mmCIF file of C-alpha atoms in Angstrom:
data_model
loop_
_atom_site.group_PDB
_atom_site.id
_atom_site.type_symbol
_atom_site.label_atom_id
_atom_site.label_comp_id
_atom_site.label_asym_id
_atom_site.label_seq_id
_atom_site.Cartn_x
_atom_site.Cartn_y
_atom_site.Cartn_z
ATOM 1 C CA UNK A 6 -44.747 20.183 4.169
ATOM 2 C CA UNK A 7 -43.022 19.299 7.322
ATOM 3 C CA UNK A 8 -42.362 22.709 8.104
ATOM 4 C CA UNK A 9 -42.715 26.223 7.348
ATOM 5 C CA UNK A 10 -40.511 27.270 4.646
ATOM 6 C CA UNK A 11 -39.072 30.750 3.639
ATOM 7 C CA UNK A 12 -37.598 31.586 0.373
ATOM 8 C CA UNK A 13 -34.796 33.078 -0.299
ATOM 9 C CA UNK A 14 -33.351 32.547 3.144
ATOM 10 C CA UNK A 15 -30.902 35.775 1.984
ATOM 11 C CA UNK A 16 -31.406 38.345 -0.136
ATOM 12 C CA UNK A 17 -29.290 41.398 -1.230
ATOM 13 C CA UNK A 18 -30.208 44.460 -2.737
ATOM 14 C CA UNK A 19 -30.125 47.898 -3.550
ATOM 15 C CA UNK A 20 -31.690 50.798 -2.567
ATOM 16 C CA UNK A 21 -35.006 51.546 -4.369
ATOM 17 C CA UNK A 22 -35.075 48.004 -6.111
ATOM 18 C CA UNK A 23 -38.237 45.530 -5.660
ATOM 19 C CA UNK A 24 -38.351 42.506 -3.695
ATOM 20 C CA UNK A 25 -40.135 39.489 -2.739
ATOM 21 C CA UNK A 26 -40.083 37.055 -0.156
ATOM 22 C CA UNK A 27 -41.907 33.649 -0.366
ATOM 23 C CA UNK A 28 -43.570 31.462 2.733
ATOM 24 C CA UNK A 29 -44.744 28.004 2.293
ATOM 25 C CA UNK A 30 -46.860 27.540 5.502
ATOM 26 C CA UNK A 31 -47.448 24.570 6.696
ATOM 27 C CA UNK A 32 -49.936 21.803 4.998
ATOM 28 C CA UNK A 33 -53.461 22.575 6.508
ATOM 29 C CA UNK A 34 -52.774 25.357 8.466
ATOM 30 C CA UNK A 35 -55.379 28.341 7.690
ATOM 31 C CA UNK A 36 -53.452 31.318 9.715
ATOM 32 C CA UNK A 37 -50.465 32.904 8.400
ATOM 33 C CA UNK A 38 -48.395 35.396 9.849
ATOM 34 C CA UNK A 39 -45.312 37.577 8.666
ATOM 35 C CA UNK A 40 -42.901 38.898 11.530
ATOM 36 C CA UNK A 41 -39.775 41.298 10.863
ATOM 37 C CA UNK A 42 -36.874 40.924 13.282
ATOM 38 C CA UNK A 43 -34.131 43.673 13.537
ATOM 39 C CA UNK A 44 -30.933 42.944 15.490
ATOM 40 C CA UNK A 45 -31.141 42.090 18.920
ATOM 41 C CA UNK A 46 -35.045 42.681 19.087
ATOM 42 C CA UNK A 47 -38.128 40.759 19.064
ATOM 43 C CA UNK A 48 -40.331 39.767 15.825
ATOM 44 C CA UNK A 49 -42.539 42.793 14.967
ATOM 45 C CA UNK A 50 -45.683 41.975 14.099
ATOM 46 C CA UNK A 51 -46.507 42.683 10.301
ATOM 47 C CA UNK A 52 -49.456 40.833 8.793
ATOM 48 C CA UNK A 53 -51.823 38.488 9.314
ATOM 49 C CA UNK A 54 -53.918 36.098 6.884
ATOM 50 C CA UNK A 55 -57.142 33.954 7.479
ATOM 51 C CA UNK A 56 -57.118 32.104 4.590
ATOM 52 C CA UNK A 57 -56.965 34.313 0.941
ATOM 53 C CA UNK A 58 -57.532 37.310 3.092
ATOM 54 C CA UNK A 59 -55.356 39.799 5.417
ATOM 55 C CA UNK A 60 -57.613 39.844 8.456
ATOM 56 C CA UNK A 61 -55.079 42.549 10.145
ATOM 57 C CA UNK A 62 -52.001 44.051 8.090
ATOM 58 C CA UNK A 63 -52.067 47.256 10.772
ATOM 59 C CA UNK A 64 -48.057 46.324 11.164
ATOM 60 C CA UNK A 65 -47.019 46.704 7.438
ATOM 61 C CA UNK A 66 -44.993 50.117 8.104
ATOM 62 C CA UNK A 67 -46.361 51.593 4.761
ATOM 63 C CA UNK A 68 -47.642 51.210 1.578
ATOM 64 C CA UNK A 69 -44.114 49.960 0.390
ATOM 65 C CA UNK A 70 -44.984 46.751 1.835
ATOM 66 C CA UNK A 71 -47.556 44.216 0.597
ATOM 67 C CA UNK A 72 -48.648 41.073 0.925
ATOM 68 C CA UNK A 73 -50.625 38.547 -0.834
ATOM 69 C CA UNK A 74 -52.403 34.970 -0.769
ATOM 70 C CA UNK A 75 -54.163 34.076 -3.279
ATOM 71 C CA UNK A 76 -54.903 30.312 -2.889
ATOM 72 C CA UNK A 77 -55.144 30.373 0.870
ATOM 73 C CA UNK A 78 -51.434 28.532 1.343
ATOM 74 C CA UNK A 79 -47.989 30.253 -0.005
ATOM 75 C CA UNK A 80 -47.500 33.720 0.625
ATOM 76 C CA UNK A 81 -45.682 36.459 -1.013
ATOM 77 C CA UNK A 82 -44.163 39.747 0.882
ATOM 78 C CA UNK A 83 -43.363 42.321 -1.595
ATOM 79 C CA UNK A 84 -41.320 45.642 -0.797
ATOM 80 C CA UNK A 85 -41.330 48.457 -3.308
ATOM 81 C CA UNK A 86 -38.997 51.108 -3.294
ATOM 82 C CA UNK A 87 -36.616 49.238 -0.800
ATOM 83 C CA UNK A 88 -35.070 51.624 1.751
ATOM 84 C CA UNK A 89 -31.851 50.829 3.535
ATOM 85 C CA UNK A 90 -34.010 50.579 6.853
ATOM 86 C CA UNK A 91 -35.836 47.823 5.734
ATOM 87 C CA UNK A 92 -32.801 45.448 6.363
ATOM 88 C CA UNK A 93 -33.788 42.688 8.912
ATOM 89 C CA UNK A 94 -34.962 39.105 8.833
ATOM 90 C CA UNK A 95 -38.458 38.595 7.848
ATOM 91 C CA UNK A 96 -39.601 35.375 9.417
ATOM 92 C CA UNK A 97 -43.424 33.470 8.554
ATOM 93 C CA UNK A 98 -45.360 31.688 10.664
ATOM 94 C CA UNK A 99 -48.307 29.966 10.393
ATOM 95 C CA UNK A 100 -50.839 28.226 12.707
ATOM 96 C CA UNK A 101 -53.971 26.103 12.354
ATOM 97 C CA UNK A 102 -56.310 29.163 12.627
ATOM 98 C CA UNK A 103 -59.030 27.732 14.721
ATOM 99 C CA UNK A 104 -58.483 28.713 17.958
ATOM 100 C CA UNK A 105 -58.334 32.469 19.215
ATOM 101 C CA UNK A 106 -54.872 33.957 18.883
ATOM 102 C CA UNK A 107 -52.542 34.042 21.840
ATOM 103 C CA UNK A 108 -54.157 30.427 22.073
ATOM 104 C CA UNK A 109 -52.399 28.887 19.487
ATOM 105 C CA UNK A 110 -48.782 27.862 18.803
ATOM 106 C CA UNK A 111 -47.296 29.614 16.073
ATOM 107 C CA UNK A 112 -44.859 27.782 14.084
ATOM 108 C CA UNK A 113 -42.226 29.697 12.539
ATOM 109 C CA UNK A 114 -39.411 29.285 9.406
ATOM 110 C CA UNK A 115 -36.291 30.118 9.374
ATOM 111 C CA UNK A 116 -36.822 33.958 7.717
ATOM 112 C CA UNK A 117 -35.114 35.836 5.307
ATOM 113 C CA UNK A 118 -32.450 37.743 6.177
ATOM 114 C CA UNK A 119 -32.801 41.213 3.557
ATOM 115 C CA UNK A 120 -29.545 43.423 3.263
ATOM 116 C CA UNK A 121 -30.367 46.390 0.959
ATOM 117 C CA UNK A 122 -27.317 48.525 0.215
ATOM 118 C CA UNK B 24 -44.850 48.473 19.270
ATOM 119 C CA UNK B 25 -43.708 45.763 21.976
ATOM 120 C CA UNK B 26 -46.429 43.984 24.443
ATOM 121 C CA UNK B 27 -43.875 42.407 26.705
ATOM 122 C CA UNK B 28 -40.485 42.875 27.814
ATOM 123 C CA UNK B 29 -38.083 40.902 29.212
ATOM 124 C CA UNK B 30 -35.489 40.727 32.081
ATOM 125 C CA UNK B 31 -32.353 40.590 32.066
ATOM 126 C CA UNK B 32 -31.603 41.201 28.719
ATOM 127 C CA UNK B 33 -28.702 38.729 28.711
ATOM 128 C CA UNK B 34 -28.258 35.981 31.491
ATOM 129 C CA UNK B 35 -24.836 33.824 31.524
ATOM 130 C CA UNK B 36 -24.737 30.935 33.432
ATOM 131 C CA UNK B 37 -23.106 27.558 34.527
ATOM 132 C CA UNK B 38 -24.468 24.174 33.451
ATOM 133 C CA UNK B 39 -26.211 22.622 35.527
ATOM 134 C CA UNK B 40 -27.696 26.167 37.076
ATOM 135 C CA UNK B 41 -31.121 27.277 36.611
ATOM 136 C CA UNK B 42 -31.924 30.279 34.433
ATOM 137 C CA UNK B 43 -35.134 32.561 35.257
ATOM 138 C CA UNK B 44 -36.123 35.120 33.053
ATOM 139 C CA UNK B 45 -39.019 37.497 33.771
ATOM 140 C CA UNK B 46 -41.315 39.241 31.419
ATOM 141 C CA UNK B 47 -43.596 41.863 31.546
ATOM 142 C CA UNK B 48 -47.016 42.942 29.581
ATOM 143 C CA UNK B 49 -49.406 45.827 29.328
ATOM 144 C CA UNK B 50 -52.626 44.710 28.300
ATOM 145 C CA UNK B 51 -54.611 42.524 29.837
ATOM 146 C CA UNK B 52 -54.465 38.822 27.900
ATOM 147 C CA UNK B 53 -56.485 35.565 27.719
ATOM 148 C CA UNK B 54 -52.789 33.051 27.085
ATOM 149 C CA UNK B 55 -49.172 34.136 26.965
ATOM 150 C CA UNK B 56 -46.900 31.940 25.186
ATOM 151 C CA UNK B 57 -42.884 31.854 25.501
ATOM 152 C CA UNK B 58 -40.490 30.856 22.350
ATOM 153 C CA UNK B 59 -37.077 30.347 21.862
ATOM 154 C CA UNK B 60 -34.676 31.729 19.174
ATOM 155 C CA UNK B 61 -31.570 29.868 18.690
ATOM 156 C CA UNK B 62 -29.179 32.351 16.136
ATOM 157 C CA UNK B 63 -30.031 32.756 12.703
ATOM 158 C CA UNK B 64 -33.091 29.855 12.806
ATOM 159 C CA UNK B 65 -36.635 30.702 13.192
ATOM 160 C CA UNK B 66 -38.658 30.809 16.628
ATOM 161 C CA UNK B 67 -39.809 27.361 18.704
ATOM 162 C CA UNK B 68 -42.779 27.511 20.632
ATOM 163 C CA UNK B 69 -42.326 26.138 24.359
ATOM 164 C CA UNK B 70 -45.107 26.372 26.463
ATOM 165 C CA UNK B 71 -48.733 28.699 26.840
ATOM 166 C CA UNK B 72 -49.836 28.915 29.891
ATOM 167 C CA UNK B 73 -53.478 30.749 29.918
ATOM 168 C CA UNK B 74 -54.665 33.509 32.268
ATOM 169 C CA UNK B 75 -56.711 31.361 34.914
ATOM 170 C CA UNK B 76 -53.187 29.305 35.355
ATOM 171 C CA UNK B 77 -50.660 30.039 38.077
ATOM 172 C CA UNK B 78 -47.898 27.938 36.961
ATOM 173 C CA UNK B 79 -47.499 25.049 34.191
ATOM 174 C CA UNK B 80 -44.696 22.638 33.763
ATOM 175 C CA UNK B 81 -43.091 20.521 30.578
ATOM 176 C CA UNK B 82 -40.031 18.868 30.984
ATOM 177 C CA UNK B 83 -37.216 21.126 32.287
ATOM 178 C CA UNK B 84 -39.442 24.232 31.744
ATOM 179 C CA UNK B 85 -41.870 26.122 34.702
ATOM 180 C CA UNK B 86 -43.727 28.923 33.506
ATOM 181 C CA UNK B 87 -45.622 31.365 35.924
ATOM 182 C CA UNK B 88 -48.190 33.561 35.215
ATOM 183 C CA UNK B 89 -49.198 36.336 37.602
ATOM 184 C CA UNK B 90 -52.328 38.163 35.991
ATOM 185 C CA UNK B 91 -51.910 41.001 38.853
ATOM 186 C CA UNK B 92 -48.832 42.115 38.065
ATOM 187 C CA UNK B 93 -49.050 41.672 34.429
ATOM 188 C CA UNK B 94 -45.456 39.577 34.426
ATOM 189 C CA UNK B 95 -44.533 35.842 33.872
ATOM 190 C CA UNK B 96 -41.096 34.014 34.590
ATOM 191 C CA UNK B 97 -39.700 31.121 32.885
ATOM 192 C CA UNK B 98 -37.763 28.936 34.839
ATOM 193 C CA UNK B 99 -35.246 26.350 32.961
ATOM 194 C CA UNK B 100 -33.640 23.629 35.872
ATOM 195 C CA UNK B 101 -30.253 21.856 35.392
ATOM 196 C CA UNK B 102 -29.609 24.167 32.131
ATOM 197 C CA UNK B 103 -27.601 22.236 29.595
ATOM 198 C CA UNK B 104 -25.280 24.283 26.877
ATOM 199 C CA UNK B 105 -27.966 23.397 24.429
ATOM 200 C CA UNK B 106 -30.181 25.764 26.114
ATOM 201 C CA UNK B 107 -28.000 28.829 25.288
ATOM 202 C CA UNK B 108 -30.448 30.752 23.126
ATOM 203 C CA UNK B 109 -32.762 33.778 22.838
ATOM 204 C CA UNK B 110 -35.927 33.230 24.670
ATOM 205 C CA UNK B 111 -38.933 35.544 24.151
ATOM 206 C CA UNK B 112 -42.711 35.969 25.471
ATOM 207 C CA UNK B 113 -45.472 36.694 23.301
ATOM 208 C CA UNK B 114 -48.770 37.827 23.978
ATOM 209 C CA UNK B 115 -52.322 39.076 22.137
ATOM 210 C CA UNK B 116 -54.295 41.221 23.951
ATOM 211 C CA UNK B 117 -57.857 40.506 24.966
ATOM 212 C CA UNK B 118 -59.373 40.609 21.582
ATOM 213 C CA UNK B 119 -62.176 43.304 20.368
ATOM 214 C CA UNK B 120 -62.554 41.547 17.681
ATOM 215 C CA UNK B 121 -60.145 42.471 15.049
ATOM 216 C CA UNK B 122 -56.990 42.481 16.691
ATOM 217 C CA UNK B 123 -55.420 39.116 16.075
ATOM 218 C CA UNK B 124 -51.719 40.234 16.658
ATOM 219 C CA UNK B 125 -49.354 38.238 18.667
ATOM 220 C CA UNK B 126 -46.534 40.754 20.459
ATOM 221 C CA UNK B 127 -43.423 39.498 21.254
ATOM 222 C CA UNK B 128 -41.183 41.293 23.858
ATOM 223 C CA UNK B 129 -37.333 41.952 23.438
ATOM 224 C CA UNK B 130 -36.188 38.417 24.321
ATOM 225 C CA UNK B 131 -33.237 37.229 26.789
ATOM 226 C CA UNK B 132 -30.109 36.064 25.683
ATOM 227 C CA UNK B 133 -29.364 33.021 27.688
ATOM 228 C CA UNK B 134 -25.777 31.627 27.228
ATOM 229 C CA UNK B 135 -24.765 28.054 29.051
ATOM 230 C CA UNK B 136 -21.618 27.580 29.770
ATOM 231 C CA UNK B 137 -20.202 24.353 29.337
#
């Protein structure tokens, strides 16, 4: 696609309910990357895929949170057990994935903003 | 946890002023990268500038990298209202191997004033 694309871009829930949030990276692009963004701060780092597989998910705050890829291109956050904390926007990125990181340009969508209640 | 951080936190200025925003890091990296934020979109990459650099331009932007310190500034000249946005550095620390994380700091608000 022309750009990264995140699904829903909001999403409203309630405490303890299930939720998932989709990414369409980028056509081609082998790195993927989920951020979370709380008010007035800076992405956090969550997870990061290689392909199919999460080469480093140390950011995912617990086992609430999971993420999968199973053909290598969209991705799926899911959040179990949602907790009213876990309101922010969670923004994807993806990048080409063949260069060191911190050498390549991530390109991001436009996140989903999560409100649980 | 957050790699960089960034000064001021907000910055208001005239257009037609320059804006210079610092930002500070930890670890020691290979690249650092700054982005920009406008409200409610997702982040735009600007400009990398790698660790044997000093300083790299594009367009209205200068970025400078000062590997003994462990800081960077971005520089915007003649700022236009357009500019006003969040602006944020991001780094990865030299890699062992399995960390592939790329840390953003807090950001700077940067509002233009028509």
């Amino acid at each position: 696609g022309a750009g990264v694309s995140q699904t829903p871009s909001n999403k409203v829930t309630e405490k303890g309910k299930y939720v998932e949030l989709r990414c369409d990276p980028i056509s081609g692009h082998t790195a993927l990357y989920w951020y979370r963004q709380s008010l007035g701060q800076g992405p956090e780092f969550l997870i990061y895929f290689q392909g199919t597989g999460a080469a480093d998910d140390s950011g995912l705050p617990n086992d609430r949170f999971f993420a999968v890829r199973p053909e290598g291109s969209v991705s799926t956050l899911k959040i179990q057990r949602t907790e009213r904390g876990d309101s922010a926007v969670y923004l994807c990125a993806s990048s080409l994935g063949d260069r060191p990181l911190g050498g390549e340009k991530l390109f991001f969508g436009s996140g989903t903003q999560l409100s649980v209640l | 946890s957050q790699q960089g951080e960034e000064d001021p936190q907000a910055l208001s200025i005239q257009e037609g002023e320059n804006a210079t925003m610092n930002c500070s890091y930890k670890t020691s990296i290979n690249n650092l990268q700054w982005y920009r934020q406008n409200s409610g979109r997702g982040l735009v990459h600007l400009i990398l500038i790698r660790s044997n650099e000093r300083e790299k331009h594009s367009g209205r932007l200068r970025v400078t990298l000062d590997t003994s310190k462990k800081s960077s500034s971005l520089l915007i000249t003649a700022s236009r209202a357009a500019d006003t946005a969040s602006y944020f550095c991001a780094t990865a620390p030299i890699s062992s191997g399995s960390a592939r994380q790329l840390t953003f700091g807090s950001g700077t608000q940067l509002t233009v004033l028509p």
